[in-house]
Short mmCIF file of C-alpha atoms in Angstrom, two decimals:
data_model
loop_
_atom_site.label_atom_id
_atom_site.label_comp_id
_atom_site.label_asym_id
_atom_site.label_seq_id
_atom_site.Cartn_x
_atom_site.Cartn_y
_atom_site.Cartn_z
CA UNK Q 232 31.59 -41.83 -17.37
CA UNK Q 233 30.19 -38.37 -17.25
CA UNK Q 234 29.62 -36.09 -19.37
CA UNK Q 235 30.99 -31.97 -19.24
CA UNK Q 236 29.21 -28.63 -20.24
CA UNK Q 237 31.01 -27.38 -22.43
CA UNK Q 238 32.34 -28.34 -25.90
CA UNK Q 239 35.62 -26.33 -26.85
CA UNK Q 240 38.33 -26.24 -29.35
CA UNK Q 241 40.90 -28.99 -26.75
CA UNK Q 242 37.72 -31.21 -26.51
CA UNK Q 243 37.33 -31.99 -29.80
CA UNK Q 244 41.17 -32.85 -29.97
CA UNK Q 245 40.80 -35.14 -27.86
CA UNK Q 246 38.04 -36.89 -29.01
CA UNK Q 247 38.23 -39.99 -29.23
CA UNK Q 248 36.51 -42.01 -32.13
CA UNK Q 249 34.78 -44.95 -31.17
CA UNK Q 250 32.03 -47.62 -32.93
CA UNK Q 251 30.38 -50.56 -31.77
CA UNK Q 252 32.30 -54.43 -32.98
CA UNK Q 253 29.17 -57.49 -33.13
CA UNK Q 254 30.87 -60.35 -32.16
CA UNK Q 255 27.75 -63.44 -32.19
CA UNK Q 256 29.82 -65.99 -30.97
CA UNK Q 257 30.96 -64.23 -27.87
CA UNK Q 258 28.95 -66.00 -24.90
CA UNK Q 259 29.35 -62.46 -23.12
CA UNK Q 260 29.29 -59.59 -24.36
CA UNK Q 261 27.78 -59.95 -27.98
CA UNK Q 262 28.25 -56.04 -28.69
CA UNK Q 263 31.33 -53.37 -27.70
CA UNK Q 264 33.11 -50.50 -28.22
CA UNK Q 265 35.80 -50.41 -30.06
CA UNK Q 266 37.62 -46.50 -29.53
CA UNK Q 267 40.32 -46.18 -32.37
CA UNK Q 268 42.82 -43.71 -30.04
CA UNK Q 269 45.01 -44.45 -33.23
CA UNK Q 270 43.32 -41.38 -35.20
CA UNK Q 271 45.20 -38.69 -36.21
CA UNK Q 272 43.52 -34.87 -36.20
CA UNK Q 273 43.83 -32.31 -38.37
CA UNK Q 274 47.49 -32.04 -36.50
CA UNK Q 275 48.09 -35.48 -37.66
CA UNK Q 276 48.46 -36.46 -34.14
CA UNK Q 277 46.26 -39.27 -31.94
CA UNK Q 278 45.79 -39.58 -28.74
CA UNK Q 279 47.69 -42.67 -29.07
CA UNK Q 280 50.93 -41.32 -30.26
CA UNK Q 281 51.41 -38.26 -27.22
CA UNK Q 282 51.19 -42.00 -24.94
CA UNK Q 283 53.49 -43.22 -23.20
CA UNK Q 284 53.22 -46.74 -23.65
CA UNK Q 285 54.58 -48.56 -20.65
CA UNK Q 286 57.67 -51.15 -20.05
CA UNK Q 287 56.91 -54.99 -20.76
CA UNK Q 288 55.52 -56.29 -17.14
CA UNK Q 289 54.78 -59.85 -18.99
CA UNK Q 290 56.49 -63.03 -19.78
CA UNK Q 291 56.07 -63.17 -23.27
CA UNK Q 292 53.00 -65.45 -23.81
CA UNK Q 293 54.27 -67.80 -25.12
CA UNK Q 294 56.03 -68.98 -21.78
CA UNK Q 295 52.66 -68.84 -20.79
CA UNK Q 296 50.93 -71.21 -22.59
CA UNK Q 297 53.79 -73.06 -21.97
CA UNK Q 298 53.76 -73.02 -18.57
CA UNK Q 299 49.84 -73.54 -18.91
CA UNK Q 300 50.74 -76.97 -20.27
CA UNK Q 301 53.09 -78.55 -17.89
CA UNK Q 302 49.68 -78.83 -15.32
CA UNK Q 303 48.46 -80.77 -15.17
CA UNK Q 304 44.69 -80.22 -13.76
CA UNK Q 305 44.22 -77.31 -15.90
CA UNK Q 306 41.43 -74.50 -15.86
CA UNK Q 307 40.60 -70.85 -17.56
CA UNK Q 308 38.73 -68.17 -16.96
CA UNK Q 309 39.66 -63.73 -18.07
CA UNK Q 310 38.84 -60.35 -15.91
CA UNK Q 311 35.25 -59.79 -16.38
CA UNK Q 312 35.65 -55.35 -17.35
CA UNK Q 313 39.29 -55.69 -16.68
CA UNK Q 314 40.18 -52.36 -18.32
CA UNK Q 315 36.76 -51.17 -16.83
CA UNK Q 316 37.90 -51.59 -13.37
CA UNK Q 317 40.46 -49.77 -12.69
CA UNK Q 318 40.37 -45.48 -12.79
CA UNK Q 319 42.85 -42.38 -14.24
CA UNK Q 320 44.04 -40.52 -11.76
CA UNK Q 321 41.27 -37.93 -11.23
CA UNK Q 322 44.67 -35.16 -13.48
CA UNK Q 323 44.59 -37.09 -16.74
CA UNK Q 324 40.64 -37.92 -17.31
CA UNK Q 325 40.12 -35.07 -18.64
CA UNK Q 326 41.99 -36.60 -22.12
CA UNK Q 327 39.89 -39.23 -23.10
CA UNK Q 328 37.10 -37.17 -23.24
CA UNK Q 329 34.47 -38.61 -26.08
CA UNK Q 330 31.13 -36.08 -28.38
CA UNK Q 331 28.47 -38.47 -27.93
CA UNK Q 332 25.15 -37.88 -28.65
CA UNK Q 333 22.57 -40.74 -29.30
CA UNK Q 334 20.31 -40.06 -32.57
CA UNK Q 335 21.72 -37.48 -34.54
CA UNK Q 336 18.82 -35.43 -34.33
CA UNK Q 337 20.75 -34.80 -30.96
CA UNK Q 338 22.59 -32.00 -29.45
CA UNK Q 339 26.66 -33.11 -29.17
CA UNK Q 340 27.29 -34.43 -25.79
CA UNK Q 341 31.37 -33.67 -24.45
CA UNK Q 342 31.89 -36.62 -21.98
CA UNK Q 343 34.99 -37.79 -20.24
CA UNK Q 344 36.47 -41.60 -19.70
CA UNK Q 345 37.17 -42.31 -15.44
CA UNK Q 346 38.80 -45.33 -16.24
CA UNK Q 347 41.48 -47.03 -18.85
CA UNK Q 348 40.04 -46.98 -21.99
CA UNK Q 349 40.58 -50.08 -24.69
CA UNK Q 350 41.87 -48.30 -28.06
CA UNK Q 351 44.89 -46.41 -26.11
CA UNK Q 352 48.45 -47.53 -26.32
CA UNK Q 353 48.54 -47.77 -22.53
CA UNK Q 354 45.55 -49.68 -21.97
CA UNK Q 355 47.30 -53.37 -21.12
CA UNK Q 356 50.62 -51.69 -18.19
CA UNK Q 357 48.09 -49.18 -17.30
CA UNK Q 358 45.39 -51.49 -16.62
CA UNK Q 359 47.96 -54.88 -15.54
CA UNK Q 360 50.40 -52.40 -13.39
CA UNK Q 361 48.03 -50.99 -11.10
CA UNK Q 362 46.33 -54.90 -10.42
CA UNK Q 363 50.17 -55.82 -9.56
CA UNK Q 364 51.02 -53.15 -7.37
CA UNK Q 365 47.60 -54.37 -5.34
CA UNK Q 366 48.53 -57.68 -5.29
CA UNK Q 367 51.91 -57.16 -4.39
CA UNK Q 368 51.13 -54.94 -1.36
CA UNK Q 369 48.16 -57.33 -0.01
CA UNK Q 370 49.38 -59.99 -0.89
CA UNK Q 371 53.01 -60.61 -1.13
CA UNK Q 372 53.62 -64.33 -0.67
CA UNK Q 373 51.73 -65.37 -3.54
CA UNK Q 374 52.09 -62.65 -5.22
CA UNK Q 375 54.61 -64.84 -8.10
CA UNK Q 376 51.86 -67.64 -8.61
CA UNK Q 377 49.68 -65.33 -9.85
CA UNK Q 378 51.20 -62.55 -11.74
CA UNK Q 379 52.92 -65.88 -13.76
CA UNK Q 380 49.69 -66.66 -14.94
CA UNK Q 381 48.77 -64.66 -16.49
CA UNK Q 382 48.27 -62.65 -19.58
CA UNK Q 383 46.20 -59.90 -19.55
CA UNK Q 384 43.49 -60.22 -17.72
CA UNK Q 385 43.92 -63.82 -19.27
CA UNK Q 386 44.07 -66.80 -16.57
CA UNK Q 387 45.28 -70.12 -17.52
CA UNK Q 388 45.91 -72.11 -14.47
CA UNK Q 389 46.16 -75.47 -12.43
CA UNK Q 390 47.80 -77.85 -10.43
CA UNK Q 391 48.95 -81.60 -9.92
CA UNK Q 392 46.15 -82.33 -8.67
CA UNK Q 393 42.22 -82.14 -8.28
CA UNK Q 394 42.19 -80.58 -4.76
CA UNK Q 395 45.10 -78.55 -4.89
CA UNK Q 396 42.84 -77.75 -8.12
CA UNK Q 397 40.46 -76.59 -6.49
CA UNK Q 398 42.01 -74.94 -3.64
CA UNK Q 399 43.77 -72.95 -6.13
CA UNK Q 400 40.47 -71.21 -8.63
CA UNK Q 401 39.26 -70.17 -4.62
CA UNK Q 402 41.99 -68.58 -4.17
CA UNK Q 403 42.28 -66.80 -7.56
CA UNK Q 404 38.75 -65.73 -7.54
CA UNK Q 405 38.38 -64.18 -3.87
CA UNK Q 406 42.22 -62.26 -3.88
CA UNK Q 407 40.69 -60.48 -7.48
CA UNK Q 408 37.12 -60.31 -5.96
CA UNK Q 409 38.14 -57.49 -2.91
CA UNK Q 410 39.37 -54.97 -5.51
CA UNK Q 411 36.36 -55.16 -7.88
CA UNK Q 412 37.80 -57.99 -10.16
CA UNK Q 413 35.44 -60.99 -11.40
CA UNK Q 414 35.98 -63.96 -12.69
CA UNK Q 415 34.49 -64.92 -15.75
CA UNK Q 416 34.88 -68.55 -18.37
CA UNK Q 417 35.52 -71.18 -16.65
CA UNK Q 418 37.01 -73.85 -18.15
CA UNK Q 419 38.29 -77.14 -17.54
CA UNK Q 420 40.41 -80.04 -18.78
CA UNK Q 421 38.12 -82.01 -15.64
CA UNK Q 422 34.66 -80.53 -14.85
CA UNK Q 423 34.99 -81.72 -11.28
CA UNK Q 424 37.40 -79.11 -11.16
CA UNK Q 425 34.78 -76.21 -11.67
CA UNK Q 426 32.84 -77.70 -9.68
CA UNK Q 427 31.59 -75.18 -8.01
CA UNK Q 428 31.04 -71.95 -10.16
CA UNK Q 429 27.94 -70.73 -11.49
CA UNK Q 430 26.40 -72.04 -14.41
CA UNK Q 431 26.10 -67.77 -16.24
CA UNK Q 432 30.15 -67.99 -15.00
CA UNK Q 433 31.25 -71.11 -17.70
CA UNK Q 434 33.02 -71.09 -21.21
CA UNK Q 435 30.16 -72.84 -23.24
CA UNK Q 436 30.41 -72.63 -26.91
CA UNK Q 437 32.96 -69.49 -26.86
CA UNK Q 438 33.35 -70.68 -30.75
CA UNK Q 439 30.36 -71.73 -32.68
CA UNK Q 440 31.67 -73.14 -35.98
CA UNK Q 441 33.45 -75.80 -33.96
CA UNK Q 442 30.16 -77.84 -32.87
CA UNK Q 443 31.23 -78.86 -29.44
CA UNK Q 444 30.76 -77.92 -26.14
CA UNK Q 445 34.82 -78.54 -24.17
CA UNK Q 446 36.05 -75.98 -27.36
CA UNK Q 447 37.35 -72.55 -26.29
CA UNK Q 448 39.68 -70.57 -27.06
CA UNK Q 449 42.32 -68.77 -25.31
CA UNK Q 450 45.05 -66.76 -25.99
CA UNK Q 451 44.15 -66.87 -29.11
CA UNK Q 452 44.23 -70.35 -29.69
CA UNK Q 453 41.82 -73.20 -29.79
CA UNK Q 454 41.32 -75.81 -26.12
CA UNK Q 455 40.02 -79.34 -26.29
CA UNK Q 456 39.18 -79.47 -22.93
CA UNK Q 457 37.90 -82.81 -23.32
CA UNK Q 458 41.10 -84.04 -24.76
CA UNK Q 459 43.22 -81.60 -23.46
CA UNK Q 460 44.73 -80.20 -26.93
CA UNK Q 461 46.04 -76.62 -28.88
CA UNK Q 462 44.64 -76.03 -31.78
CA UNK Q 463 44.46 -73.46 -34.09
CA UNK Q 464 41.82 -72.18 -35.47
CA UNK Q 465 42.00 -70.20 -39.36
CA UNK Q 466 38.45 -68.23 -39.99
CA UNK Q 467 39.83 -68.05 -43.66
CA UNK Q 468 36.87 -66.30 -45.67
CA UNK Q 469 35.71 -67.15 -48.69
CA UNK Q 470 38.62 -67.17 -52.08
CA UNK Q 471 37.68 -63.97 -53.52
CA UNK Q 472 36.53 -63.19 -57.72
CA UNK Q 473 39.97 -61.70 -58.24
CA UNK Q 474 42.36 -62.56 -55.79
CA UNK Q 475 45.52 -59.68 -55.64
CA UNK Q 476 48.13 -59.33 -53.40
CA UNK Q 477 47.32 -57.75 -50.45
CA UNK Q 478 44.29 -60.30 -50.19
CA UNK Q 479 47.08 -62.63 -50.18
CA UNK Q 480 48.81 -61.08 -47.70
CA UNK Q 481 45.11 -60.60 -45.38
CA UNK Q 482 44.24 -64.12 -45.01
CA UNK Q 483 48.44 -65.29 -44.08
CA UNK Q 484 48.29 -62.99 -41.63
CA UNK Q 485 44.29 -64.11 -39.97
CA UNK Q 486 46.52 -67.36 -39.26
CA UNK Q 487 47.17 -66.62 -35.74
CA UNK Q 488 50.27 -69.68 -34.21
CA UNK Q 489 52.09 -67.30 -30.85
CA UNK Q 490 53.64 -71.23 -30.47
CA UNK Q 491 54.98 -71.91 -33.94
CA UNK Q 492 53.21 -75.33 -34.54
CA UNK Q 493 52.40 -74.88 -38.24
CA UNK Q 494 55.91 -72.89 -39.13
CA UNK Q 495 56.37 -75.13 -41.73
CA UNK Q 496 52.78 -74.37 -43.00
CA UNK Q 497 53.07 -70.03 -42.30
CA UNK Q 498 55.99 -70.09 -44.22
CA UNK Q 499 55.43 -72.10 -46.82
CA UNK Q 500 52.02 -69.79 -47.71
CA UNK Q 501 54.92 -66.47 -47.48
CA UNK Q 502 56.66 -68.78 -49.98
CA UNK Q 503 53.89 -68.35 -52.20
CA UNK Q 504 53.81 -64.75 -51.95
CA UNK Q 505 57.27 -64.59 -52.54
CA UNK Q 506 56.68 -66.14 -55.68
CA UNK Q 507 53.98 -63.73 -56.66
CA UNK Q 508 56.16 -60.83 -56.50
#
């Protein structure tokens, strides 16, 4: 991100609202900046309304997770700040500007983002397509297997034996290190598969409400590495004093089940919602 010298009407129109989000359960980034590119200006048009989403180039989430479960020895990881490693083309950078000041007493500066910004509707496609293009140009023979094991910045892979698992992990790590993509938050159902991974890059207690170091979160599900089982973690708040239909819908929406493992439970909650009407 770099700072511009002037603030004009065009910049104000393209300003991007942002705010911090605190996540104590994260083992890496406790505070993240969230950008709201869906915020509508006085013209009733948001930045996301003017951007093209891009075609779907990844396999469905369900297929990615099911393929992951076929491996005897499995491991997971994610790309560190993946979006921040992908530059926007120079002529497009002026479309991502924000107004910023460190304190309310400071003058307002106009900053311009140089990299793909989380919160824009095109960010997943831009980052993933850039990575895939680079892999195709440099590792054509191995790229298909790697692509099938990734979902945006999450890696879910494995092998049939320990030797192949370690070798595959080394190849993926080396391959991604060349363009500047660092893999972290490693976890495996066989600890020996991560024997030479630095301790700071291991996924340790990503979910603090589960009192077991062997639980990690990946793609919306909880993976028990010790038992090699997938679980669902439903973050249900305490019941409200006055339970409204809106609150019931909110509670139901908190159940994320990409594999349909608890479809009957979700169906029962929706039937209850119907009775409320």
